[in-house]
Tab-separated table of C-alpha atoms in Angstrom:
chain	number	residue	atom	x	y	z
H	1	UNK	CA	10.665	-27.652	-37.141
H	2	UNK	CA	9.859	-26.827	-33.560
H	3	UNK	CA	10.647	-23.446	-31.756
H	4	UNK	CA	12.901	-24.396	-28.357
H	5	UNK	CA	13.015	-21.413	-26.006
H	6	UNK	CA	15.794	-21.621	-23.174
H	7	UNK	CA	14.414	-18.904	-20.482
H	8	UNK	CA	16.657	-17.342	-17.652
H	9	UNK	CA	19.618	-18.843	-16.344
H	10	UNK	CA	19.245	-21.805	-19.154
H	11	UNK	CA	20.324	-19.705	-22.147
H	12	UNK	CA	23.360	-19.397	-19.881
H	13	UNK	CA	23.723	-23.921	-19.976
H	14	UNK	CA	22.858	-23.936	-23.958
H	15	UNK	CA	24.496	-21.062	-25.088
H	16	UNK	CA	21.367	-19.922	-26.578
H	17	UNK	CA	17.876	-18.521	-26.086
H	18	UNK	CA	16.287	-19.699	-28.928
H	19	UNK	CA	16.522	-22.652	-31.637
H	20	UNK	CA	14.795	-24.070	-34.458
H	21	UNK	CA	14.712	-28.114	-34.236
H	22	UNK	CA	13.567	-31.472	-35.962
H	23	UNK	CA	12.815	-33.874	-32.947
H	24	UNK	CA	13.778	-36.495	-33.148
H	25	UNK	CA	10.894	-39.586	-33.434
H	26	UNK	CA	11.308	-41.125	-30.074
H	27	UNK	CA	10.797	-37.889	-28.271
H	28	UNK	CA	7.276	-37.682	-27.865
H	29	UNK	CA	6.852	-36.541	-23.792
H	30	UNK	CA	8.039	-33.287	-22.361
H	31	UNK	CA	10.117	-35.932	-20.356
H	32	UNK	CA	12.106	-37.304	-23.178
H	33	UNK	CA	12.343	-33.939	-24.843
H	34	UNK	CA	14.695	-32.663	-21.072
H	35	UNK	CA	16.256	-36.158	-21.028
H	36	UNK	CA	17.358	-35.469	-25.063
H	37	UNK	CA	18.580	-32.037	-24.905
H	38	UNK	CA	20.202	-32.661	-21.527
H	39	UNK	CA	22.665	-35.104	-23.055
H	40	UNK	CA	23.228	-33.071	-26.299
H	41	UNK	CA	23.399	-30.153	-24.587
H	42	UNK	CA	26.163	-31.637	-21.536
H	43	UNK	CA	23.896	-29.590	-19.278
H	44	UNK	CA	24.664	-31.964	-16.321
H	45	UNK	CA	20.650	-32.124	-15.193
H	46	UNK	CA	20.390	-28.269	-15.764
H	47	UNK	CA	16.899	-29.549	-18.409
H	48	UNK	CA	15.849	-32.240	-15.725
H	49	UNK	CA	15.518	-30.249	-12.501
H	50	UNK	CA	11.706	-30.384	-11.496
H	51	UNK	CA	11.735	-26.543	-10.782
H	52	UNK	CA	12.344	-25.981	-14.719
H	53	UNK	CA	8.709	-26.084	-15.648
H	54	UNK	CA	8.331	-27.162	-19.788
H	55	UNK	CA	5.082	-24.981	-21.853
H	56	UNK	CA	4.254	-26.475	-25.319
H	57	UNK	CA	2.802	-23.439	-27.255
H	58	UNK	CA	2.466	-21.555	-23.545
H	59	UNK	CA	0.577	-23.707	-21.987
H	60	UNK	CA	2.700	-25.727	-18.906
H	61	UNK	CA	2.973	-29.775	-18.944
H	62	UNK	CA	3.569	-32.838	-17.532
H	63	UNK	CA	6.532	-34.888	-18.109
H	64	UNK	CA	4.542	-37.862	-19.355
H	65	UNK	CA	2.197	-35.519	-21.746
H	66	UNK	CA	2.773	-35.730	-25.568
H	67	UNK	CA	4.484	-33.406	-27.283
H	68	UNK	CA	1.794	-33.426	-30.407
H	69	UNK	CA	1.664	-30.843	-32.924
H	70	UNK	CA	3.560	-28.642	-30.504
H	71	UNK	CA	4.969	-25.413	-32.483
H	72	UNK	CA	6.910	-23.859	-29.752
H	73	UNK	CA	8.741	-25.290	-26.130
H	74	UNK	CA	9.713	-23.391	-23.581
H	75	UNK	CA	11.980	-24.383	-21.261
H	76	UNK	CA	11.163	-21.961	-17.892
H	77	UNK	CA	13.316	-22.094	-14.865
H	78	UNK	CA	11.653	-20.703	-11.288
H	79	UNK	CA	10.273	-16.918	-12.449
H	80	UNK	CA	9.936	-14.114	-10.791
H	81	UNK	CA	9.676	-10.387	-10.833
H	82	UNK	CA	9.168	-7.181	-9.391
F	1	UNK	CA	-4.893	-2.685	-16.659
F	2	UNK	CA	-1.718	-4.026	-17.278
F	3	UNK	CA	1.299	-2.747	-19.371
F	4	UNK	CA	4.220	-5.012	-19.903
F	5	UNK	CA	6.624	-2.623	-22.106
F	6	UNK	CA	10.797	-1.514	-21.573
F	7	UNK	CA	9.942	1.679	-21.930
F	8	UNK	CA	10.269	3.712	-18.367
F	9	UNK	CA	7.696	3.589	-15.650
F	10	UNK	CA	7.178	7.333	-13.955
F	11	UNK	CA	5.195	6.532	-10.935
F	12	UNK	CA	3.913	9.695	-10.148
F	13	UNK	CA	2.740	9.833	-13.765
F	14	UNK	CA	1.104	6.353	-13.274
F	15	UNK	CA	-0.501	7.022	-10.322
F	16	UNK	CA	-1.698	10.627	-11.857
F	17	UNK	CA	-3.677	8.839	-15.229
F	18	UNK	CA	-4.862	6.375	-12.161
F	19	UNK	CA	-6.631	8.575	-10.335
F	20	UNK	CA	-8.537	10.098	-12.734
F	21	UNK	CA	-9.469	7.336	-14.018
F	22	UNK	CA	-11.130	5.862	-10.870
F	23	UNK	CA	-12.542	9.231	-10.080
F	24	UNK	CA	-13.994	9.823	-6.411
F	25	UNK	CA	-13.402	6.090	-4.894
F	26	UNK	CA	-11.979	6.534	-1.425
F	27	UNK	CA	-8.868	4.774	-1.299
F	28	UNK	CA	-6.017	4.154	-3.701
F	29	UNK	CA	-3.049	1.928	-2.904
F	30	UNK	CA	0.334	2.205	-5.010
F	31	UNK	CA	3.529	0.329	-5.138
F	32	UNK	CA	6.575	1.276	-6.645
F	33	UNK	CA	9.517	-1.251	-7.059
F	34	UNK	CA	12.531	0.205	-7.809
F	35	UNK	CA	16.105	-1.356	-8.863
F	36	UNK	CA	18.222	-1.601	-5.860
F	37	UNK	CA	22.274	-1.183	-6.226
F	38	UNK	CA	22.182	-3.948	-3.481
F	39	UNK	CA	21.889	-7.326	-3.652
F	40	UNK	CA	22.427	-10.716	-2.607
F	41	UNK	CA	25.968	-11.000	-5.135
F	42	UNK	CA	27.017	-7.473	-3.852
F	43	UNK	CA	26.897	-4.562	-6.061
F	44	UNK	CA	24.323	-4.208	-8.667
F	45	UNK	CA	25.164	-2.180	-11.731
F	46	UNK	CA	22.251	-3.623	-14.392
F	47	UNK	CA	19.195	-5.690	-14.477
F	48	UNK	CA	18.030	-7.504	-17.307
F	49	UNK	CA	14.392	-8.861	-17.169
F	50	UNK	CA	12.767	-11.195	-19.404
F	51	UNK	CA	9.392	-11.763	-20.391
F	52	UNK	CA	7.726	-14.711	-22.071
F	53	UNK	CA	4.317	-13.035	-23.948
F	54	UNK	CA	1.396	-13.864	-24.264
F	55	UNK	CA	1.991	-16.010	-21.110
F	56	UNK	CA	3.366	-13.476	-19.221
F	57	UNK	CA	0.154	-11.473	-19.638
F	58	UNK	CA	-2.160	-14.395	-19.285
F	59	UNK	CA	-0.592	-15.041	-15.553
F	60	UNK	CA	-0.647	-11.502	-14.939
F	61	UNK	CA	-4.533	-11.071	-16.106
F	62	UNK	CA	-5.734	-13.736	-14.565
F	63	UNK	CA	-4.283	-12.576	-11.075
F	64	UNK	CA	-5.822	-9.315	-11.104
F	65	UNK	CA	-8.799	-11.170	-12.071
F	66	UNK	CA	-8.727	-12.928	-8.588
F	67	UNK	CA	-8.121	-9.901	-7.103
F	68	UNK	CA	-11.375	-8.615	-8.351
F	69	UNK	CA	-13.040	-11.386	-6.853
F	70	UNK	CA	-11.541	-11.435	-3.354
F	71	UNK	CA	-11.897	-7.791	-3.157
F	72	UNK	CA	-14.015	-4.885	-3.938
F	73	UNK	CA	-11.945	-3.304	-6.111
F	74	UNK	CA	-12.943	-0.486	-8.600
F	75	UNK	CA	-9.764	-0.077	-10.655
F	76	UNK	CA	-6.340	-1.953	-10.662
F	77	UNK	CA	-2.914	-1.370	-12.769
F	78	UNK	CA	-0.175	-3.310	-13.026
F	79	UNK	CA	3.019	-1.682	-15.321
F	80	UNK	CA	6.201	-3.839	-15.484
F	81	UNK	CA	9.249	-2.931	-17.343
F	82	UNK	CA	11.022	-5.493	-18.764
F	83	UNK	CA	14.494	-5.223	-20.640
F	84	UNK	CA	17.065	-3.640	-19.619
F	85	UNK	CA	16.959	-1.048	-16.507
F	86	UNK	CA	19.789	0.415	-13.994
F	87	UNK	CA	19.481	0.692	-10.423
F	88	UNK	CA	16.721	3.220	-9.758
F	89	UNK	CA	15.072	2.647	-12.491
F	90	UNK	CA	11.107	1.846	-11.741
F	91	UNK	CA	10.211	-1.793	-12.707
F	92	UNK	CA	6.969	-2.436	-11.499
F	93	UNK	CA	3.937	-0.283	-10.733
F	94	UNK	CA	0.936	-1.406	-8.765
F	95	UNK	CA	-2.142	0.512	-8.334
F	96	UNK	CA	-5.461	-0.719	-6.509
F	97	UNK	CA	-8.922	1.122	-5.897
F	98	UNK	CA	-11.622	0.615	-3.339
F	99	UNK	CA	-13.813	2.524	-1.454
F	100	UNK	CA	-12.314	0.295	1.715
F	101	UNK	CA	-8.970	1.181	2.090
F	102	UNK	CA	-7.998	-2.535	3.670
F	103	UNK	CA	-9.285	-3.679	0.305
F	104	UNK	CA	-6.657	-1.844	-1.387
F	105	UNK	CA	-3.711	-2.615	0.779
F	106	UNK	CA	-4.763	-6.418	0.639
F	107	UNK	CA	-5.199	-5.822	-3.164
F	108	UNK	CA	-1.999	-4.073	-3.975
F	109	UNK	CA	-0.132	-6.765	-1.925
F	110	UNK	CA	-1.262	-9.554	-3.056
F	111	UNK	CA	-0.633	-8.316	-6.706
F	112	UNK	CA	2.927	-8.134	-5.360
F	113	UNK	CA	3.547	-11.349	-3.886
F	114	UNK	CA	2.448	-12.637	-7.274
F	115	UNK	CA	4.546	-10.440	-9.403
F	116	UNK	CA	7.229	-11.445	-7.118
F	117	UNK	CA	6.614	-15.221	-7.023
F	118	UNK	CA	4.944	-16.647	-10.053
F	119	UNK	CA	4.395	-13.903	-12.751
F	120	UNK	CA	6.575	-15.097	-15.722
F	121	UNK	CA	9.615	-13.105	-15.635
F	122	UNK	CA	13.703	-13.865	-15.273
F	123	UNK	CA	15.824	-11.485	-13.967
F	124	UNK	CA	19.499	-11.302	-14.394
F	125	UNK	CA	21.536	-8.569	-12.457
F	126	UNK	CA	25.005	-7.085	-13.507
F	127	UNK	CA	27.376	-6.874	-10.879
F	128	UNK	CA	31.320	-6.145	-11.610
F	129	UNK	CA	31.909	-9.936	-11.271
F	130	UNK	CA	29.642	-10.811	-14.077
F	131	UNK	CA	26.389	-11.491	-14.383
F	132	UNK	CA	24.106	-13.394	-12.242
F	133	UNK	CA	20.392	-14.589	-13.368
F	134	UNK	CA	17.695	-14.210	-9.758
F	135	UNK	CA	15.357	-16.645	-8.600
F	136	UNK	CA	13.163	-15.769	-6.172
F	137	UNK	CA	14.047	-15.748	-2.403
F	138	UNK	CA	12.151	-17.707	0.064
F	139	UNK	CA	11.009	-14.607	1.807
F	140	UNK	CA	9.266	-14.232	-1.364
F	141	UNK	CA	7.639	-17.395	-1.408
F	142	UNK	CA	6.226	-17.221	2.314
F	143	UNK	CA	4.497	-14.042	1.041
F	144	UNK	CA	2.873	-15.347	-1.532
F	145	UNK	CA	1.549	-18.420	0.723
F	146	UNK	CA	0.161	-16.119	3.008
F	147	UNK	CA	-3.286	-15.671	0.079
F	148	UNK	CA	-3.184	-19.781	0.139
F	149	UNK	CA	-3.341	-20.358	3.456
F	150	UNK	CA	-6.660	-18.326	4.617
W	1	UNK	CA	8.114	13.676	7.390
W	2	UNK	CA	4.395	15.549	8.538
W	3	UNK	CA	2.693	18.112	6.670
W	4	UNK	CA	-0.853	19.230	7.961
W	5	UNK	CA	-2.127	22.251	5.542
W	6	UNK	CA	-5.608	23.500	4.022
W	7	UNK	CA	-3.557	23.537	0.814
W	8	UNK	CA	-4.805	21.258	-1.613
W	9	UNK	CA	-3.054	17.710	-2.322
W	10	UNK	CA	-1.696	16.644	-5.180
W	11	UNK	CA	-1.087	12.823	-4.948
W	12	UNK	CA	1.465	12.810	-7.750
W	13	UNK	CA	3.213	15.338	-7.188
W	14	UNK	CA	3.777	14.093	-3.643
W	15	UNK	CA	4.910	10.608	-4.916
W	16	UNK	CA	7.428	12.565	-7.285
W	17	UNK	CA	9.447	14.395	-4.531
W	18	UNK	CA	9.144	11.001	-2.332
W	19	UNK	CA	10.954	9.101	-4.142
W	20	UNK	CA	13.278	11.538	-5.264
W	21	UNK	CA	14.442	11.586	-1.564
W	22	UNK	CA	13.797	8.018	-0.741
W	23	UNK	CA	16.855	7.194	-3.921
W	24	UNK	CA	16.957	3.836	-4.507
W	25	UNK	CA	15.167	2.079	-1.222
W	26	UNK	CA	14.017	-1.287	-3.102
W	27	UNK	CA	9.677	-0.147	-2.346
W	28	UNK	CA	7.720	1.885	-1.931
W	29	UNK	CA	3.740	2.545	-0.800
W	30	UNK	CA	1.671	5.011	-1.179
W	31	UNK	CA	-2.361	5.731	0.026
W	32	UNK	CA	-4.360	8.112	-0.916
W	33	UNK	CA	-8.113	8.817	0.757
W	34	UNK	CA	-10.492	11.365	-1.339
W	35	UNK	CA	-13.387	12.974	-0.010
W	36	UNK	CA	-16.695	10.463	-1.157
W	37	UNK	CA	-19.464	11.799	-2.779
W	38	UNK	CA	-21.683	9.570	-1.004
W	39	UNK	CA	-21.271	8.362	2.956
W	40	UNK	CA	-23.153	7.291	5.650
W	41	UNK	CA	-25.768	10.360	5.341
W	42	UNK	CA	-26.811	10.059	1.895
W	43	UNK	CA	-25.410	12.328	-1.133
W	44	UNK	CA	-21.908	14.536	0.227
W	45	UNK	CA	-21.235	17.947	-1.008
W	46	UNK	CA	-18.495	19.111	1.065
W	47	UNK	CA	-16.312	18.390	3.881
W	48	UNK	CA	-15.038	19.886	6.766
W	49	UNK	CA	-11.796	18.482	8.912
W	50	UNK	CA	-10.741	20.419	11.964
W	51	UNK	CA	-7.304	20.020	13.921
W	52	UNK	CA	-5.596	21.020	16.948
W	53	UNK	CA	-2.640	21.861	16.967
W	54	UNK	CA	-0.090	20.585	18.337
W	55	UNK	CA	-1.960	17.531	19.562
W	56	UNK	CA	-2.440	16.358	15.834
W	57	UNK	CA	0.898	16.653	15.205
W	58	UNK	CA	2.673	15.482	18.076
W	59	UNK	CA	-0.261	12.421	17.733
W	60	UNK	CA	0.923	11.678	14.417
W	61	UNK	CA	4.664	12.016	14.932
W	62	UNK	CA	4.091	9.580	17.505
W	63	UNK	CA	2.944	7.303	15.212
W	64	UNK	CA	5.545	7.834	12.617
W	65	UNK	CA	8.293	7.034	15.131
W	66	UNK	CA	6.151	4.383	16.486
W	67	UNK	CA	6.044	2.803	12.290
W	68	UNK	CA	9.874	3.414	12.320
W	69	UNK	CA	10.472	1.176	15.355
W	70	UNK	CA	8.124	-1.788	14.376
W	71	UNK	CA	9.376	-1.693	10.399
W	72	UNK	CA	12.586	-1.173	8.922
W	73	UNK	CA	11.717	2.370	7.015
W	74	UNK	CA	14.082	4.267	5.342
W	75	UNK	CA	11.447	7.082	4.798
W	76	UNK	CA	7.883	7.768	5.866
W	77	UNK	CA	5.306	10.589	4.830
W	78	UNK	CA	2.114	12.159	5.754
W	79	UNK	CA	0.532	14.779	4.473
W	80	UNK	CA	-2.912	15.806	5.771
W	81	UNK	CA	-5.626	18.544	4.321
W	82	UNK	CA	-7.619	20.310	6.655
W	83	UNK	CA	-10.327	23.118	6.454
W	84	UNK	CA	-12.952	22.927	4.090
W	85	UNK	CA	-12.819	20.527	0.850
W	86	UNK	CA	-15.165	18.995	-1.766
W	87	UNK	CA	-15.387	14.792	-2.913
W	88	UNK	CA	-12.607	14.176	-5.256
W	89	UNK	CA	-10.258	16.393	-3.275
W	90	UNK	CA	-7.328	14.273	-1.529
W	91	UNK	CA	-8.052	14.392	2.234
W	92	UNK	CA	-4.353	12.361	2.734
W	93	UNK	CA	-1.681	10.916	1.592
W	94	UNK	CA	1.229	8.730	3.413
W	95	UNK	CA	4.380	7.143	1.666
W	96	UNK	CA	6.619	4.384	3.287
W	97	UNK	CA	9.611	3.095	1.676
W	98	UNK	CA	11.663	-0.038	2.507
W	99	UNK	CA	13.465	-2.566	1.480
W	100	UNK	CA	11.255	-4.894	2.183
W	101	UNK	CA	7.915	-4.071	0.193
W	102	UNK	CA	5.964	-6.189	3.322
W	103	UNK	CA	7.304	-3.480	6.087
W	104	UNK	CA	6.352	-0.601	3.689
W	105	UNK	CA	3.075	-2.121	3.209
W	106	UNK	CA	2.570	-2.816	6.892
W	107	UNK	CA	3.633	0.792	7.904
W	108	UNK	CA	1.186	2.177	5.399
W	109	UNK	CA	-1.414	0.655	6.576
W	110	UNK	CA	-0.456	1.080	10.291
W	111	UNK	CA	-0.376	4.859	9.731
W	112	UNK	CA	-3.555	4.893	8.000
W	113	UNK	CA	-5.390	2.952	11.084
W	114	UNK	CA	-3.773	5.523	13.137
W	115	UNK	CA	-5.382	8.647	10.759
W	116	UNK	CA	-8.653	6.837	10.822
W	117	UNK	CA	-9.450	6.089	14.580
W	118	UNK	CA	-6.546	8.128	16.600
W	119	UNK	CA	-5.389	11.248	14.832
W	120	UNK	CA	-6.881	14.448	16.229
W	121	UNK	CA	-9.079	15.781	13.628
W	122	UNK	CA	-13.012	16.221	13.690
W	123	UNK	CA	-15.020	15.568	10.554
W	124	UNK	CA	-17.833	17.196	9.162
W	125	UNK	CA	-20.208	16.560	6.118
W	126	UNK	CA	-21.725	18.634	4.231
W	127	UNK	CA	-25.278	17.155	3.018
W	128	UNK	CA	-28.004	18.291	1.381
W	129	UNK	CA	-30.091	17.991	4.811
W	130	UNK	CA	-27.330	19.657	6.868
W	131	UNK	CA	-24.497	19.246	8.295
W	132	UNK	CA	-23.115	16.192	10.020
W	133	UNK	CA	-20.422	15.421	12.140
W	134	UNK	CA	-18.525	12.501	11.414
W	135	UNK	CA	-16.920	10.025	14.304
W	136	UNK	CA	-15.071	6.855	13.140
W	137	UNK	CA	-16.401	3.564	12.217
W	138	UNK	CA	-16.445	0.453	14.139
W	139	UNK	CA	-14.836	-1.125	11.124
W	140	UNK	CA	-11.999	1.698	11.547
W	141	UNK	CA	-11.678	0.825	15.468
W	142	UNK	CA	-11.429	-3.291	14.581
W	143	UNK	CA	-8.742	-2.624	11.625
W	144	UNK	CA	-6.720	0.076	14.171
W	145	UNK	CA	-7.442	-2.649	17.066
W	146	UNK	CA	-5.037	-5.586	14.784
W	147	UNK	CA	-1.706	-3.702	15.653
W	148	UNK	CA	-2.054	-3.808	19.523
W	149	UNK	CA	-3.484	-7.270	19.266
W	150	UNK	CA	0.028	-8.577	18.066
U	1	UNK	CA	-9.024	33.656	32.088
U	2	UNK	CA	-9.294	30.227	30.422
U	3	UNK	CA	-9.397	29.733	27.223
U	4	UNK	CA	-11.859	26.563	26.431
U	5	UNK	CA	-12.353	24.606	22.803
U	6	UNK	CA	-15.406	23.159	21.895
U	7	UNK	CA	-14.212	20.746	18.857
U	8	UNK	CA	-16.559	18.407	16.441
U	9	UNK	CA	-20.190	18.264	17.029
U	10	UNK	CA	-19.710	19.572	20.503
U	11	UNK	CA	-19.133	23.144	18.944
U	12	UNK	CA	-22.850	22.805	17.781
U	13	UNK	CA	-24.450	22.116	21.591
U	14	UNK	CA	-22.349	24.972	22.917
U	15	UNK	CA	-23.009	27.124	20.003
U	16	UNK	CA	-19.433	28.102	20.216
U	17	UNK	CA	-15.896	26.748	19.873
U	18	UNK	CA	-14.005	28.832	21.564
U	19	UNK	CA	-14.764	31.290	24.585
U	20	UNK	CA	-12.806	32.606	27.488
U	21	UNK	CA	-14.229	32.128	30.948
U	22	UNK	CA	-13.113	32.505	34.593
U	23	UNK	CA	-13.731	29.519	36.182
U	24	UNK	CA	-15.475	29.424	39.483
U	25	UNK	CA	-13.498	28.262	42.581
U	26	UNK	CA	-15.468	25.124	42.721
U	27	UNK	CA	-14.336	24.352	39.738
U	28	UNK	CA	-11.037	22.233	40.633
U	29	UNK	CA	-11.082	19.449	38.581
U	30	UNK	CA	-11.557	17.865	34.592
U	31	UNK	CA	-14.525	16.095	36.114
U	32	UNK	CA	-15.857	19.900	37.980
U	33	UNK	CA	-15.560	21.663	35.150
U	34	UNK	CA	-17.581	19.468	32.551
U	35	UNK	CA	-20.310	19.470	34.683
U	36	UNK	CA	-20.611	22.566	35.456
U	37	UNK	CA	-20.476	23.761	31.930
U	38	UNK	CA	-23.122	20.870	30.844
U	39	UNK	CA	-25.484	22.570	33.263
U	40	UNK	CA	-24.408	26.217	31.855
U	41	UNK	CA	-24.960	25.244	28.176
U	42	UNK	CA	-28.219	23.213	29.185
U	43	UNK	CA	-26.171	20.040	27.130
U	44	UNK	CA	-27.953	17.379	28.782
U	45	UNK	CA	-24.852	15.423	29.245
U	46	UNK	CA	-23.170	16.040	25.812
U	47	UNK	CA	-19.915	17.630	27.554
U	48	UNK	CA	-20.516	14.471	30.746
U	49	UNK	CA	-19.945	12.098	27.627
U	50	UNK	CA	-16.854	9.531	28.546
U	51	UNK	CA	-15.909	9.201	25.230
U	52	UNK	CA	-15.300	13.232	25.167
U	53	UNK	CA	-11.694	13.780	26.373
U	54	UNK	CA	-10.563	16.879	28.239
U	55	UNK	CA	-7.076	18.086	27.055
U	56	UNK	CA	-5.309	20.693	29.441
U	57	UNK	CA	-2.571	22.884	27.255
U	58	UNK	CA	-2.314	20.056	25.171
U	59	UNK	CA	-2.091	17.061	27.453
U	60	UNK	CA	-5.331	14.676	27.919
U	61	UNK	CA	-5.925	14.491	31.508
U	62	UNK	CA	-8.340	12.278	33.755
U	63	UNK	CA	-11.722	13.792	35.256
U	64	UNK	CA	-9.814	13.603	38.786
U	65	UNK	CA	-7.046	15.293	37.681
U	66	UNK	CA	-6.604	18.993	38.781
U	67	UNK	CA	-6.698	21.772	36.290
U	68	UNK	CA	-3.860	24.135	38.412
U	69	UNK	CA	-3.194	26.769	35.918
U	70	UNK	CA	-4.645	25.607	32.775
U	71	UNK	CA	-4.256	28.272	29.980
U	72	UNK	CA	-6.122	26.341	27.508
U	73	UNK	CA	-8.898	23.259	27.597
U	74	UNK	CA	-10.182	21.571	25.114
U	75	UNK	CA	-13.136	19.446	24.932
U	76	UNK	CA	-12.436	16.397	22.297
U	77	UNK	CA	-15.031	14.361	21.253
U	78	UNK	CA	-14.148	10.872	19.318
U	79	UNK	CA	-11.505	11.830	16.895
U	80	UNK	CA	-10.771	10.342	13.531
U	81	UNK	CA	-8.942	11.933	9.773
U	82	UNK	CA	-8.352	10.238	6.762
């Protein structure tokens, strides 16, 4: 099971912060992991929009990097605080 | 140091346990952001703020760390709230020591623009309309490219 | 608001009551300067800062007002010590609050070139080979010099 | 009688920072008046200095400038707080 974390305005587009998924086989890049949860999600492109930035066990990646071994995603849309 | 925590930030309390820490440096620089009950959607009657640890910290960290290098610094803090606050409410806290006081005002500002613009937060205000999740403006992102451009 | 007194500063406690009546202005920045231990004469036991009044204040109200035209300041404070004082001791302390943190930090700093190089008040170290008079810095003329150079 | 201020270091070559004189008749001007009291305190040009500025009752005033019923005068040397 993998640990997908939905920060800011994208727990607002899934409905929830924080889930607890098998992936399936043929999602293997940070790429195909947006393009999946896009469609199951009906988040029109909210998952695909290059300003959300994707960390694998908090460290940020590429689209075409490998999803290996990763124990927790995080999906992070533009931050900001003070 | 840094403190990430939702318990309350009292800046004059902050800036109190600074100053004896750094002892007789010259200068000391603070900022205090507060919650406004102003924003861009109107009236602001919450704010919700959201960390993601450890890499909250790690960005955090590793910008005072610059800040060490491009100045002479003797002491910084950085104290964010996260959680839930109301307007007033004290959500960030930024202290910087030199013994050149341009030091500390480049320091202390610079540590803002990056809080601002790239330190891992969301922020979600409550207005009577509902509730509306903040990205930053792009007054906040000329700021920050201010430090990248010199 | 201006407040020139031998009575010591308490950097804190100023903050406090500044930001009680600032309310909820989105920043605020604060500066302190101590008295050094060590300047340009070697080992500092004690320092003396003379004024005239009203030249030092109607110099640093013009300043103030001067801040309030060029930055959009809801509040601005200075306090300054004079008379006699020892390192450690908090020589002054100015607070600007906006709602944009970059016009409180600009102000700040304006205020504090202004305190450096233009406000009338006469410095003088204590040392352990006499006393010294103190006159500014080049370094303080070339930071006060930025503001007209805009 | 005319009150005159001696501030900073210049207090230390008059040996005084404050004293009331009657000025002489000669005496007209900002510019009369320093040197005739760098001559009287033997300052060797301390008070001729143009980075010392004369203030009369307040106002900083040229070393043409006339000092018609001054009350006060003050010699500044290079200020600076903080």
């Amino acid at each position: 099971m993998t640990k997908i974390l939905y920060f800011g305005r994208l727990s607002d587009v899934t409905g929830t912060a924080e889930e607890r998924l098998d992936l399936p086989d043929h999602v293997e890049t940070a790429g195909a992991l947006r393009s999946w949860l896009d469609l199951r999600f009906e988040a029109k492109g909210a998952l695909l929009e290059p300003s959300v930035r994707i960390a694998v066990d908090s460290e940020i990646i590429f689209d075409d990097e490998p999803l290996t071994q990763a124990n927790e995603i995080a999906f992070m849309p533009p931050v900001g605080g003070g | 140091m840094l403190r990430i925590s939702p318990a309350p930030l009292d800046s004059a309390a902050l800036l109190k346990t600074f100053e004896q820490d750094v002892g007789n440096a010259g200068g000391i620089v603070s900022f205090s952001g507060r919650v406004r009950s102003a924003a861009q959607a109107g009236k602001v009657t919450g704010l919700h703020l959201q960390a993601y640890s450890p890499m909250t910290e790690t960005g955090i960290e590793a910008a005072m760390s610059e800040a060490r290098q491009r100045w002479p610094l003797t002491h910084s803090l950085v104290a964010h709230r996260i959680g839930d606050m109301v307007p007033g409410d004290t959500i960030v806290f930024v202290a910087t020591a030199s013994k050149h006081r341009r030091a500390a005002f480049e320091a202390a500002d610079f540590l803002m623009d990056y809080l601002k613009t790239e330190a891992v937060f969301w922020k979600k205000e409550t207005t009577p309309s509902g509730d509306l999740w903040i990205e930053p403006r792009s007054e906040d992102y000329s700021d920050a490219a201010r430090w990248s451009a010199e």
